[in-house]
PDB file of C-alpha atoms in Angstrom:
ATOM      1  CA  UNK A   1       0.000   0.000   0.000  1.00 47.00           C
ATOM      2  CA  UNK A   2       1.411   3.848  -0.706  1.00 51.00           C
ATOM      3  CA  UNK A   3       1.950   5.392   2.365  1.00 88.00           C
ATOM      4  CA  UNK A   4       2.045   9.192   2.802  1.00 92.00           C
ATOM      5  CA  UNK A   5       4.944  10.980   4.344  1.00 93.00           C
ATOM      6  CA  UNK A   6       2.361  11.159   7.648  1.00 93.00           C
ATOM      7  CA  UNK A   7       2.781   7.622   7.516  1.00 92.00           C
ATOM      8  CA  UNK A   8       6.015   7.461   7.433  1.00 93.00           C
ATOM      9  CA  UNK A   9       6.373   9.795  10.502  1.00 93.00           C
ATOM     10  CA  UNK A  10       3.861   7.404  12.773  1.00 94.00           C
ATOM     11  CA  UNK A  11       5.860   4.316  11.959  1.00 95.00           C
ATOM     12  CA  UNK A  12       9.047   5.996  12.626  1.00 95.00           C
ATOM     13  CA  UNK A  13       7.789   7.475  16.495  1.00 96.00           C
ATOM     14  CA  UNK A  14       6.484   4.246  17.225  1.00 96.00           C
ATOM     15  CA  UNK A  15       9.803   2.740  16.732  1.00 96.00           C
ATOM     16  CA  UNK A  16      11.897   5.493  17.941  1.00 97.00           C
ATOM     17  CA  UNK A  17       9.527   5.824  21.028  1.00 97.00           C
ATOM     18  CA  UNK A  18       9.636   1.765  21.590  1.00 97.00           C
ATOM     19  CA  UNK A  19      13.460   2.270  21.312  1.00 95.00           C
ATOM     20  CA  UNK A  20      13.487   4.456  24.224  1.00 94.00           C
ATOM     21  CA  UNK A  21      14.554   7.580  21.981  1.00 95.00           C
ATOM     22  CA  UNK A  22      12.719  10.703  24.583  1.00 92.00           C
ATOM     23  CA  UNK A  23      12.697  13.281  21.483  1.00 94.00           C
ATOM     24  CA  UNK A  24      10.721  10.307  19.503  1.00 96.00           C
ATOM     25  CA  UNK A  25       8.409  13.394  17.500  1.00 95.00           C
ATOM     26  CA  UNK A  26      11.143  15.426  16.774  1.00 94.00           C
ATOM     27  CA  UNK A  27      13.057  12.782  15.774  1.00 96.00           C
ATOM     28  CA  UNK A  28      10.575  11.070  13.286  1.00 96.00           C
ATOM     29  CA  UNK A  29       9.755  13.995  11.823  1.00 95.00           C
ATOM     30  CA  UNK A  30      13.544  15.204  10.998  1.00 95.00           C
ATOM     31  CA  UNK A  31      14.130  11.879   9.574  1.00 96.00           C
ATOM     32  CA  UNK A  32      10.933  12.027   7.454  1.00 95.00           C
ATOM     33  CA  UNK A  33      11.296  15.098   5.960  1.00 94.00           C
ATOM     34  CA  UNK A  34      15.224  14.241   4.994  1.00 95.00           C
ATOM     35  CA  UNK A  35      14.640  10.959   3.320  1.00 95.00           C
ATOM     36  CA  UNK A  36      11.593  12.347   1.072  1.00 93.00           C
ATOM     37  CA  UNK A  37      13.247  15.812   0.875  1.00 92.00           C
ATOM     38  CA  UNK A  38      10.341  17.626   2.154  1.00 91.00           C
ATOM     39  CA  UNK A  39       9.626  20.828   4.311  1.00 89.00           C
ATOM     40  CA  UNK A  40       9.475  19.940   7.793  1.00 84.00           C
ATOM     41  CA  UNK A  41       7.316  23.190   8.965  1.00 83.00           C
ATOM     42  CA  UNK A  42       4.412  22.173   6.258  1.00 87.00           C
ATOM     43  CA  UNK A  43       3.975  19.303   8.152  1.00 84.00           C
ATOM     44  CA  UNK A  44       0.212  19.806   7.959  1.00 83.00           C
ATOM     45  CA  UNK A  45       0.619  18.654   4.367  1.00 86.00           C
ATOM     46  CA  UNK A  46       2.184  15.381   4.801  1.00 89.00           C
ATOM     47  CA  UNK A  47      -0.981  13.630   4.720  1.00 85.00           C
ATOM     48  CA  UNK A  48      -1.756  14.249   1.353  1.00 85.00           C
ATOM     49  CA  UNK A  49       2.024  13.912   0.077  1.00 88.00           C
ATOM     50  CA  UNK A  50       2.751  10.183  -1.117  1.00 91.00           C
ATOM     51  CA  UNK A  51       6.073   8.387  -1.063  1.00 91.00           C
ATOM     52  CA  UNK A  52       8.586   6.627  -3.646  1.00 90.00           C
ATOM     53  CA  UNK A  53       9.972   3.822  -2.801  1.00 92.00           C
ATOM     54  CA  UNK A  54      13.289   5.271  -3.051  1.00 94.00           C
ATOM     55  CA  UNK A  55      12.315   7.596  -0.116  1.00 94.00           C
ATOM     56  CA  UNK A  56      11.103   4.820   2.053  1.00 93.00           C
ATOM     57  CA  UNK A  57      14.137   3.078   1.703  1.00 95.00           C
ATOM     58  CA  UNK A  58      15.647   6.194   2.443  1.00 95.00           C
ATOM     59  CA  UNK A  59      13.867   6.378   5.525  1.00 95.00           C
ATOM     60  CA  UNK A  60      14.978   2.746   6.313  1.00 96.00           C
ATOM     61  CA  UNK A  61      18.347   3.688   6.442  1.00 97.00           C
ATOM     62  CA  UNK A  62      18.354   6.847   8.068  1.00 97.00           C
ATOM     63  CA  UNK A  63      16.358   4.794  10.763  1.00 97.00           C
ATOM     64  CA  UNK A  64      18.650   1.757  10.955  1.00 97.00           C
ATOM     65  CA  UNK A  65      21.427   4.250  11.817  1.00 96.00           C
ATOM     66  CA  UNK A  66      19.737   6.097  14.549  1.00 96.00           C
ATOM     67  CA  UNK A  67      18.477   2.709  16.447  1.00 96.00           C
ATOM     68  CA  UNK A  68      22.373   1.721  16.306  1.00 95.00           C
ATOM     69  CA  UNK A  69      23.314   4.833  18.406  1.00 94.00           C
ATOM     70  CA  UNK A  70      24.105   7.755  15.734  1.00 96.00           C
ATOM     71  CA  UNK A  71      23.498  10.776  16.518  1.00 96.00           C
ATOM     72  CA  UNK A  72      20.782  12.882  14.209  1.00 97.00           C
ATOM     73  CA  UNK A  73      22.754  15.710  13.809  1.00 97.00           C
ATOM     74  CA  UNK A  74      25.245  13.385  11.737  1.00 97.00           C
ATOM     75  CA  UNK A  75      22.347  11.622   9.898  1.00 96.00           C
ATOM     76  CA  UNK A  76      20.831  14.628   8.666  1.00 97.00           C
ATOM     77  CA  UNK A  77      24.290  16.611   8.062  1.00 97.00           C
ATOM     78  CA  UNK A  78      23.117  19.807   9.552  1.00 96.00           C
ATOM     79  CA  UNK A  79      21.993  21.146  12.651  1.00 96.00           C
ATOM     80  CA  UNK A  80      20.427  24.379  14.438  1.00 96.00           C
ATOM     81  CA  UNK A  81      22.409  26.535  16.496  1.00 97.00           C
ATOM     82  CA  UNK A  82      21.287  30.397  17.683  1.00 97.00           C
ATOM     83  CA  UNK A  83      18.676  30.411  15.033  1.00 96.00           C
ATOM     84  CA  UNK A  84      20.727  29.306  12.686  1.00 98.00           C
ATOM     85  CA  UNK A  85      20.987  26.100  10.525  1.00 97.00           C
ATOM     86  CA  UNK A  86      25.285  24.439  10.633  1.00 98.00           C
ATOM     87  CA  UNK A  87      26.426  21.834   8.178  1.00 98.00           C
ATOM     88  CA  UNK A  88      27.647  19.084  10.951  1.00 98.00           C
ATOM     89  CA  UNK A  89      30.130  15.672   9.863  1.00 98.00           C
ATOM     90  CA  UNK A  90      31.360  13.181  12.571  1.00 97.00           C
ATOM     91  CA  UNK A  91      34.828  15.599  12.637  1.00 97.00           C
ATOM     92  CA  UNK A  92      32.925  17.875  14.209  1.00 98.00           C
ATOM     93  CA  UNK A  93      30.887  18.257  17.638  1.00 97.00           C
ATOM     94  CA  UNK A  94      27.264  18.943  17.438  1.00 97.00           C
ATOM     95  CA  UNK A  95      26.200  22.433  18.567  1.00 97.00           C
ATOM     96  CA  UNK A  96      24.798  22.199  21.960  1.00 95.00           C
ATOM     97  CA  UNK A  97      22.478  24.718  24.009  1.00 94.00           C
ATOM     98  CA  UNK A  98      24.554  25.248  26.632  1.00 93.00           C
ATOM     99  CA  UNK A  99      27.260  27.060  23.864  1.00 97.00           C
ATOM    100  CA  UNK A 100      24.394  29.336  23.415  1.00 97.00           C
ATOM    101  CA  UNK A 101      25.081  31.421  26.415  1.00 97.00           C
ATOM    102  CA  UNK A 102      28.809  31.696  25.396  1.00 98.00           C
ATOM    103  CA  UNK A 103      27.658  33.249  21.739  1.00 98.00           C
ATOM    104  CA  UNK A 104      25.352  35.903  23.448  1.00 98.00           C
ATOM    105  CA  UNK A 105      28.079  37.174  25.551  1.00 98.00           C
ATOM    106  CA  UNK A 106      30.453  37.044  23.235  1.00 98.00           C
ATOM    107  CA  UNK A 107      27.712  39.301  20.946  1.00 98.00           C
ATOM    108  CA  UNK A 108      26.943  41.667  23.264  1.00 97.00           C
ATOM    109  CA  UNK A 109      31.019  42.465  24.178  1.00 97.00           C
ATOM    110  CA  UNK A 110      31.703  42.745  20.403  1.00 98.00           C
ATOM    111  CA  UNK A 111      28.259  45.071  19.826  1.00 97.00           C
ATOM    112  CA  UNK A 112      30.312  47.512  22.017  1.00 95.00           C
ATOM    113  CA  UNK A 113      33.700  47.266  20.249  1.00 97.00           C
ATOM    114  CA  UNK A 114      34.017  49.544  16.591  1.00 96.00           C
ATOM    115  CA  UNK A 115      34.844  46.949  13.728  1.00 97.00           C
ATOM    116  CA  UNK A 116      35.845  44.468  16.856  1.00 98.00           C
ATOM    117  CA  UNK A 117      38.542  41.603  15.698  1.00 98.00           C
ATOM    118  CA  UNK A 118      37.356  38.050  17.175  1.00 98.00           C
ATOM    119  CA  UNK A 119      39.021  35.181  17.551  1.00 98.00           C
ATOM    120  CA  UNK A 120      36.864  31.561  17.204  1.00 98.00           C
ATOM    121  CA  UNK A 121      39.604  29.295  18.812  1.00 98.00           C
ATOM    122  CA  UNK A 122      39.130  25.747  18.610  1.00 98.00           C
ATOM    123  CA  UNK A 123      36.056  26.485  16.293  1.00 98.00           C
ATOM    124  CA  UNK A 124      35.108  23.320  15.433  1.00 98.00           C
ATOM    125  CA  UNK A 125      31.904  23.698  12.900  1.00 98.00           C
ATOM    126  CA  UNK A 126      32.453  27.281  13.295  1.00 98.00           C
ATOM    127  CA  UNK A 127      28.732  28.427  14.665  1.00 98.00           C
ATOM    128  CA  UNK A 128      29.999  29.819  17.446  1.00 98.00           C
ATOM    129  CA  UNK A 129      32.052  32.815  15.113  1.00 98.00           C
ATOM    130  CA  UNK A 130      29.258  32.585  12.390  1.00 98.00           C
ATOM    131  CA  UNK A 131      26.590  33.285  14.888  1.00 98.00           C
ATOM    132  CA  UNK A 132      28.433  36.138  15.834  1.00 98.00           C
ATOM    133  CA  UNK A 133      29.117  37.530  12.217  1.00 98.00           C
ATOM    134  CA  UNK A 134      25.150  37.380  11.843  1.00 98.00           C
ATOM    135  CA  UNK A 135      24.421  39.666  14.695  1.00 98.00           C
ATOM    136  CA  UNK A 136      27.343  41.904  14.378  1.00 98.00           C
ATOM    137  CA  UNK A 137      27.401  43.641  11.126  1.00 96.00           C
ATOM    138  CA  UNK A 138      31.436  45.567  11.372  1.00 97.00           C
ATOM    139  CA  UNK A 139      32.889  42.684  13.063  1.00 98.00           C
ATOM    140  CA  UNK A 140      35.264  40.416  11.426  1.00 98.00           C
ATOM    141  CA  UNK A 141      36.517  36.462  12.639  1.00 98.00           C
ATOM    142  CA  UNK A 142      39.303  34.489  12.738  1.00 98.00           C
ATOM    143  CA  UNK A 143      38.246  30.978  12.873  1.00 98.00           C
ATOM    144  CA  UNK A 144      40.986  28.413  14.539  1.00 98.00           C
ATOM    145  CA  UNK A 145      41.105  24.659  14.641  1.00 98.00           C
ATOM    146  CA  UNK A 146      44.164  22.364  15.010  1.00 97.00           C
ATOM    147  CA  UNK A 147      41.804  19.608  12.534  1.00 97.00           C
ATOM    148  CA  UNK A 148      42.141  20.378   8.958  1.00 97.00           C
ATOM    149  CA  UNK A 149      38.594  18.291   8.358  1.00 98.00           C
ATOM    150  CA  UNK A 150      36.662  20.830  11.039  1.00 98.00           C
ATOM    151  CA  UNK A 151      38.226  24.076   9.105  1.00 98.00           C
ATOM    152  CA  UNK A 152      36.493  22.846   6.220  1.00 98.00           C
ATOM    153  CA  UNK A 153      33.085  22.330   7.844  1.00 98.00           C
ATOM    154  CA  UNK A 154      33.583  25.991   9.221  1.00 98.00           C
ATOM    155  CA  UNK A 155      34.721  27.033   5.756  1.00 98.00           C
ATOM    156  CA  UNK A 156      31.594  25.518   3.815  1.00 98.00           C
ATOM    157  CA  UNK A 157      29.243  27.070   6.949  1.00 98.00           C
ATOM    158  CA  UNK A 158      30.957  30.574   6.624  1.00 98.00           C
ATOM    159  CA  UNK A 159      30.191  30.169   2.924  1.00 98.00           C
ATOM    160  CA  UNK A 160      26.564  28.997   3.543  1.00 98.00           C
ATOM    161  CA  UNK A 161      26.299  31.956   5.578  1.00 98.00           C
ATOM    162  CA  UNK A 162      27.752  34.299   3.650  1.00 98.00           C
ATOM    163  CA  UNK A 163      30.033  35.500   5.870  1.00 98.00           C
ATOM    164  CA  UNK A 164      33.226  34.772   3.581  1.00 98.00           C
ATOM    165  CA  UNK A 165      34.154  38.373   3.178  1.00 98.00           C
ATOM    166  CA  UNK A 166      34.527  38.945   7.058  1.00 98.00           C
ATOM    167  CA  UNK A 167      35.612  35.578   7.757  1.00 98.00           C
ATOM    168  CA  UNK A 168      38.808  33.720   7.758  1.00 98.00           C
ATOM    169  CA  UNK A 169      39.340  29.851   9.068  1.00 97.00           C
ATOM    170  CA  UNK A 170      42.998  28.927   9.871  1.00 97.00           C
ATOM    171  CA  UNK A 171      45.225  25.936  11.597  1.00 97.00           C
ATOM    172  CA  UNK A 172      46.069  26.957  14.644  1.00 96.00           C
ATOM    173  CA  UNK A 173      46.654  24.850  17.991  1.00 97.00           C
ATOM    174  CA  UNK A 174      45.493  25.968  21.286  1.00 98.00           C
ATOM    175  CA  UNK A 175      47.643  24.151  23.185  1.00 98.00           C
ATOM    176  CA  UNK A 176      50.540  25.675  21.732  1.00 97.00           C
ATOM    177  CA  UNK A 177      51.882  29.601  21.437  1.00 97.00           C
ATOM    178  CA  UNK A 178      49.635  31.687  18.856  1.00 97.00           C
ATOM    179  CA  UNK A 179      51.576  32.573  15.600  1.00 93.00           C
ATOM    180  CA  UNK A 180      52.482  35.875  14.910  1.00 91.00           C
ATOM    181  CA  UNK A 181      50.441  35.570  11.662  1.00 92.00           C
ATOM    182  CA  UNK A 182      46.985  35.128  13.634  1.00 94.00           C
ATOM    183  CA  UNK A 183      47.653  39.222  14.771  1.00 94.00           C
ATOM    184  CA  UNK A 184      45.783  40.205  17.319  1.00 97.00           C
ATOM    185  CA  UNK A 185      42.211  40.686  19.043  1.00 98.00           C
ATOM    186  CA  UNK A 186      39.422  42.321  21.137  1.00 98.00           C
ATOM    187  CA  UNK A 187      37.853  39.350  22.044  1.00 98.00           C
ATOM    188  CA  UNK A 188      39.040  35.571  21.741  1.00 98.00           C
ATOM    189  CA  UNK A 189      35.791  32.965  21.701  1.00 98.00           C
ATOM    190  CA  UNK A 190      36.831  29.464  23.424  1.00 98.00           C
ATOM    191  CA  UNK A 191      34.587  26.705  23.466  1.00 98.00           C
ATOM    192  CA  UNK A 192      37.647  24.000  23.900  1.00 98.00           C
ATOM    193  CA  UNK A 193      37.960  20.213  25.223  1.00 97.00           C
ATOM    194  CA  UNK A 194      36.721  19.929  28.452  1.00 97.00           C
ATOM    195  CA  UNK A 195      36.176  16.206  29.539  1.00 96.00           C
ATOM    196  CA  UNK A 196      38.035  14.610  32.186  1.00 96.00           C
ATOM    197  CA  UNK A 197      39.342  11.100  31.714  1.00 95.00           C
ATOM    198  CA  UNK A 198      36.813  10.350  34.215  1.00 95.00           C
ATOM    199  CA  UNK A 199      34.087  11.988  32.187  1.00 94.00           C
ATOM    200  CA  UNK A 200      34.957  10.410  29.113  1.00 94.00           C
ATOM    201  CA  UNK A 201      34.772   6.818  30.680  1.00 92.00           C
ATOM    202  CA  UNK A 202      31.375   7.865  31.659  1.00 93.00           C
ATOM    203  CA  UNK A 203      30.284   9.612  28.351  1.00 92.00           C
ATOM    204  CA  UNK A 204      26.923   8.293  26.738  1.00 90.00           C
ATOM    205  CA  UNK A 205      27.643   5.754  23.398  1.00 88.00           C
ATOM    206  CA  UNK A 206      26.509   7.926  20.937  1.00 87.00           C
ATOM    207  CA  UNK A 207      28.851  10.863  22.455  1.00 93.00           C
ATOM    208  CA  UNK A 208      31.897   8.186  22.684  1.00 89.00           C
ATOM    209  CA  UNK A 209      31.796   6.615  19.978  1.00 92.00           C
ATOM    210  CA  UNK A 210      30.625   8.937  17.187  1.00 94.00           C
ATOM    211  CA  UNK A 211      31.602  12.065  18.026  1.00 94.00           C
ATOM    212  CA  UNK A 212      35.312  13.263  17.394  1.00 95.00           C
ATOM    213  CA  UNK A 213      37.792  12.837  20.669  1.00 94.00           C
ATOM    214  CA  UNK A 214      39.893  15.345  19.707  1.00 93.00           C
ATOM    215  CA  UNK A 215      37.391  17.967  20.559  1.00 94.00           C
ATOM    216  CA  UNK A 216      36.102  16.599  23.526  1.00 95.00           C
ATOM    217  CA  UNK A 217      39.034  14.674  25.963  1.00 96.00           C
ATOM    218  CA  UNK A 218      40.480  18.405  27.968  1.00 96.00           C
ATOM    219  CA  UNK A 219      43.039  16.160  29.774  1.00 96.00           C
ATOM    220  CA  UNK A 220      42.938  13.931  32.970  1.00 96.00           C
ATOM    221  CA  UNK A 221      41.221  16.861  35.117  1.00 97.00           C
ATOM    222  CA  UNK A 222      39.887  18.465  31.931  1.00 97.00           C
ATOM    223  CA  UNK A 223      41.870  21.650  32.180  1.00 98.00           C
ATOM    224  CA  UNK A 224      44.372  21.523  29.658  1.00 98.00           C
ATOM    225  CA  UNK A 225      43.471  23.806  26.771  1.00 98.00           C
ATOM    226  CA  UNK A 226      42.462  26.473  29.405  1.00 98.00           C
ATOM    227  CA  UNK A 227      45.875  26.164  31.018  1.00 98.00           C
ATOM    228  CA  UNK A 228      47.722  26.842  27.845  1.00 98.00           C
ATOM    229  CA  UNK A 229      45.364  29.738  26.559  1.00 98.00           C
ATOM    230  CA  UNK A 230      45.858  31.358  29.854  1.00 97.00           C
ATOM    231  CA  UNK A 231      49.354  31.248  30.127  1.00 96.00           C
ATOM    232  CA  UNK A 232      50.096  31.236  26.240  1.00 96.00           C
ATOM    233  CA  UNK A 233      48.042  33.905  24.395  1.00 97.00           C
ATOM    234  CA  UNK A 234      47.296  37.025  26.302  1.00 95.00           C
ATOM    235  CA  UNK A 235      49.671  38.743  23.935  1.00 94.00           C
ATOM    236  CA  UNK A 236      47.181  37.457  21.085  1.00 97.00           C
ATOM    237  CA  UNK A 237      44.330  39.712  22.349  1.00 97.00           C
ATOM    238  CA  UNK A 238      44.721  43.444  22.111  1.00 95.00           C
ATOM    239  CA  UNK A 239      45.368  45.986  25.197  1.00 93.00           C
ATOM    240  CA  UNK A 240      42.080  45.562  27.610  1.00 91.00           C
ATOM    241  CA  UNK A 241      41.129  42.476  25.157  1.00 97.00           C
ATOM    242  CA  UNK A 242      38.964  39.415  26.635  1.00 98.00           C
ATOM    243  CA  UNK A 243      38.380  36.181  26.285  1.00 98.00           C
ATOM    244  CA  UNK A 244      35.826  34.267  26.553  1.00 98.00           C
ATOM    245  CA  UNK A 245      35.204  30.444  28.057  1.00 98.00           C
ATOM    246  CA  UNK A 246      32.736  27.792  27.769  1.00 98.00           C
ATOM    247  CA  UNK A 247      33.680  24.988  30.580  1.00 97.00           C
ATOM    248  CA  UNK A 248      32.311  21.850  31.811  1.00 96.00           C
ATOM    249  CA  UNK A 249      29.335  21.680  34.387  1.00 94.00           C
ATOM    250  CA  UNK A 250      31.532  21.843  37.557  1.00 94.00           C
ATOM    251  CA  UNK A 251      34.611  23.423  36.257  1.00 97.00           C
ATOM    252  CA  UNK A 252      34.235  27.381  36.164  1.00 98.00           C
ATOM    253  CA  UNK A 253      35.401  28.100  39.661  1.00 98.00           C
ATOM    254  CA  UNK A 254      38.486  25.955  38.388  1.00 98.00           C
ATOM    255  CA  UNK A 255      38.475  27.926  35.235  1.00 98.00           C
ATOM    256  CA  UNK A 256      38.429  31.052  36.917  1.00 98.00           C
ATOM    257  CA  UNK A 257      41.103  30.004  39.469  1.00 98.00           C
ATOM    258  CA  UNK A 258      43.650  29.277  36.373  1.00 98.00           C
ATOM    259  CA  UNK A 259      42.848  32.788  34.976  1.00 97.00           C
ATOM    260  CA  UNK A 260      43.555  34.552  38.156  1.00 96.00           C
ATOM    261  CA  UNK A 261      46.790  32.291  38.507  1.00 96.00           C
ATOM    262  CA  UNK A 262      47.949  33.930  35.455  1.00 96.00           C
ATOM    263  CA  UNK A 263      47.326  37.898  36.317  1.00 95.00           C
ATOM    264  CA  UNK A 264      44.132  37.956  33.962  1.00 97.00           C
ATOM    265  CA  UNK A 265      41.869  40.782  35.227  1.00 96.00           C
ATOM    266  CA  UNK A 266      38.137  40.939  35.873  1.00 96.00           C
ATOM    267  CA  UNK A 267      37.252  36.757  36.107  1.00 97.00           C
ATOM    268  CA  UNK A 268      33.685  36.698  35.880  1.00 97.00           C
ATOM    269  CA  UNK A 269      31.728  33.161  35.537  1.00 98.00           C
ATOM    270  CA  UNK A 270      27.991  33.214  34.032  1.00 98.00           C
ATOM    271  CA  UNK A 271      25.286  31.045  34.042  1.00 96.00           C
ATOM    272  CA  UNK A 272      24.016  29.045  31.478  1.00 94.00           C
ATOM    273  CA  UNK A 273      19.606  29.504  30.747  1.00 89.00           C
ATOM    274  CA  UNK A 274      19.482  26.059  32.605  1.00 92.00           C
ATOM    275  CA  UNK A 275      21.027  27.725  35.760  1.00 94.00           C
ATOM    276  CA  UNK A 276      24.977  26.006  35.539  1.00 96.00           C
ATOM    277  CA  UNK A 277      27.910  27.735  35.765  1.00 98.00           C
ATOM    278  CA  UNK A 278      29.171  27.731  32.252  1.00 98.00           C
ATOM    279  CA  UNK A 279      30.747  30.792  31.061  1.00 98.00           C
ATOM    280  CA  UNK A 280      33.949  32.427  32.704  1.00 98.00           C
ATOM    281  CA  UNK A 281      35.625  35.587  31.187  1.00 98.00           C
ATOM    282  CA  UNK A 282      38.514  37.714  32.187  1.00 98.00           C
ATOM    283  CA  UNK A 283      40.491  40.978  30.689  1.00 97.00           C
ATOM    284  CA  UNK A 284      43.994  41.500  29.911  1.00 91.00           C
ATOM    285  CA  UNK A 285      45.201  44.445  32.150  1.00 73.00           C
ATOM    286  CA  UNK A 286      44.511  47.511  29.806  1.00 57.00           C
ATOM    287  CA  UNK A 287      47.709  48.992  29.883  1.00 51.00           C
ATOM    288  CA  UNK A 288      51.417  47.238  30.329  1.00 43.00           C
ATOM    289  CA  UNK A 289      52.562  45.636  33.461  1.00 39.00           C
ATOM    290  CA  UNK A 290      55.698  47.638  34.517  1.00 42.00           C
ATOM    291  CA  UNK A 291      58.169  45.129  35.680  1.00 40.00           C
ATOM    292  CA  UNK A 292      59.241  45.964  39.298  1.00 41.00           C
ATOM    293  CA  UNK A 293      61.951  48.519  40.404  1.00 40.00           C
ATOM    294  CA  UNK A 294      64.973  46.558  40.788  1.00 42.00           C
ATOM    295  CA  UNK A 295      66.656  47.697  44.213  1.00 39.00           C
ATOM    296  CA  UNK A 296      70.024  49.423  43.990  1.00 36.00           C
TER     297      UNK A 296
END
């Protein structure tokens, strides 16, 4: 018997719900409308729209996948992030809520800032720098990734965007010294591996084993990357310059602890809209530390 593409999205709930997937709608739905190709807000028309084959096979697939533990961003190849819609691969994280808070921040310092220079290190997809390009019309990003295969996802998104003209995506490796090449910054954006060997034991399967390690494992207590930004690339931001952190769930009192360790200026951690500490930024000293007096 034809089905329509309504269903197609019953039988795929049912066995997403019976599967024990919680977002079973939302689910069903995304995976309908990809494997016919159809809009996913005129859902009121699915009833009348009848399937090929072709697309239920499509469907079959798409489904197969998700029961074995993908993730749907990586299923669909795209994903939603402040509004806005990312081109996602397995060498990149998904966008997550929680980075949400970071991007608003980050908006509302460079809003303030005349034709402000950002820095998008460890960029992965590169929505954190595009969402930032969108909302800030003079400002102009440096994207940075030590993975060749996320630069290119942030390349084709800054494309998609079209955001090209303000918007550059280089190698560059936050555990290491910035090169002299990157220049320098109001603000650098830093959204960098956070979990703890602990935490990545723990992780959920379709975190573990499908998204990329290298942009999740921070080191044993998680703190690496913010370590080496602190102590490495204060002389990448510009006089008064800030950066900006995203950190794990228990870690910004940490985070803010390295910062201070390492004469940054004004720490300040934010909450997330769930109510977690998840944001902590701090201020180079606006003009040069004089080095003391030595005594005669």
């Amino acid at each position: 018997m034809t089905e329509t593409l309504n269903d197609l999205y019953l039988s795929l709930r049912r066995r997403l719900r019976a599967a024990g997937i919680e977002a079973s709608e939302l689910e069903a739905r995304e995976i309908a409308a990809c494997a016919a190709h159809a809009d996913k807000d005129r859902f009121a028309e699915w009833g009348y729209s009848f399937l090929t084959e072709e697309t239920v096979a499509r469907a079959e697939a798409l489904t197969t996948r998700r029961l074995a533990g993908e993730p749907l961003a990586y299923l669909l190849g795209e994903w939603d992030f402040y509004g806005l819609t990312f081109q996602i691969t397995p060498d990149v994280l998904i966008p997550r809520p929680d980075t949400e808070r970071l991007v608003e921040l980050a908006i509302a310092r460079a809003q303030h800032i005349v034709a402000p220079r950002v820095l998008d290190l460890c960029c992965g997809s590169g929505c954190i720098g595009i969402a930032l390009l969108k909302n800030v019309e003079d400002a102009r990003v440096t994207a940075a990734d030590v993975s060749d295969e996320a630069l290119a996802v942030t390349h084709e998104n800054a494309r998609r965007h079209e955001v090209t003209a303000r918007h550059a995506a280089v190698h560059g490796d936050a555990l290491q010294p910035p090169e002299e090449r990157l220049g320098r910054f109001h603000l650098i954006v830093c959204n960098p591996p956070y979990i703890t060997a602990q935490e990545m034991r723990e992780l959920d399967d379709s975190v573990r084993e499908h998204e990329p390690v290298l942009a999740l494992y921070g080191g044993d207590d998680g703190l690496d990357f913010y370590r080496s930004v602190a102590s490495q690339w204060q002389d990448a931001l510009l006089p008064g310059g800030e950066v900006l952190f995203e950190c794990g769930w228990k870690q910004a009192q940490q985070v803010a602890q390295v910062l201070t360790e390492h004469d940054w200026t004004s720490v300040s951690v934010y909450k997330d809209y769930a109510g977690i500490e998840r944001v902590v930024t701090a201020c180079t000293p606006s003009e040069p530390i004089e080095p003391p007096l030595q005594q005669e």
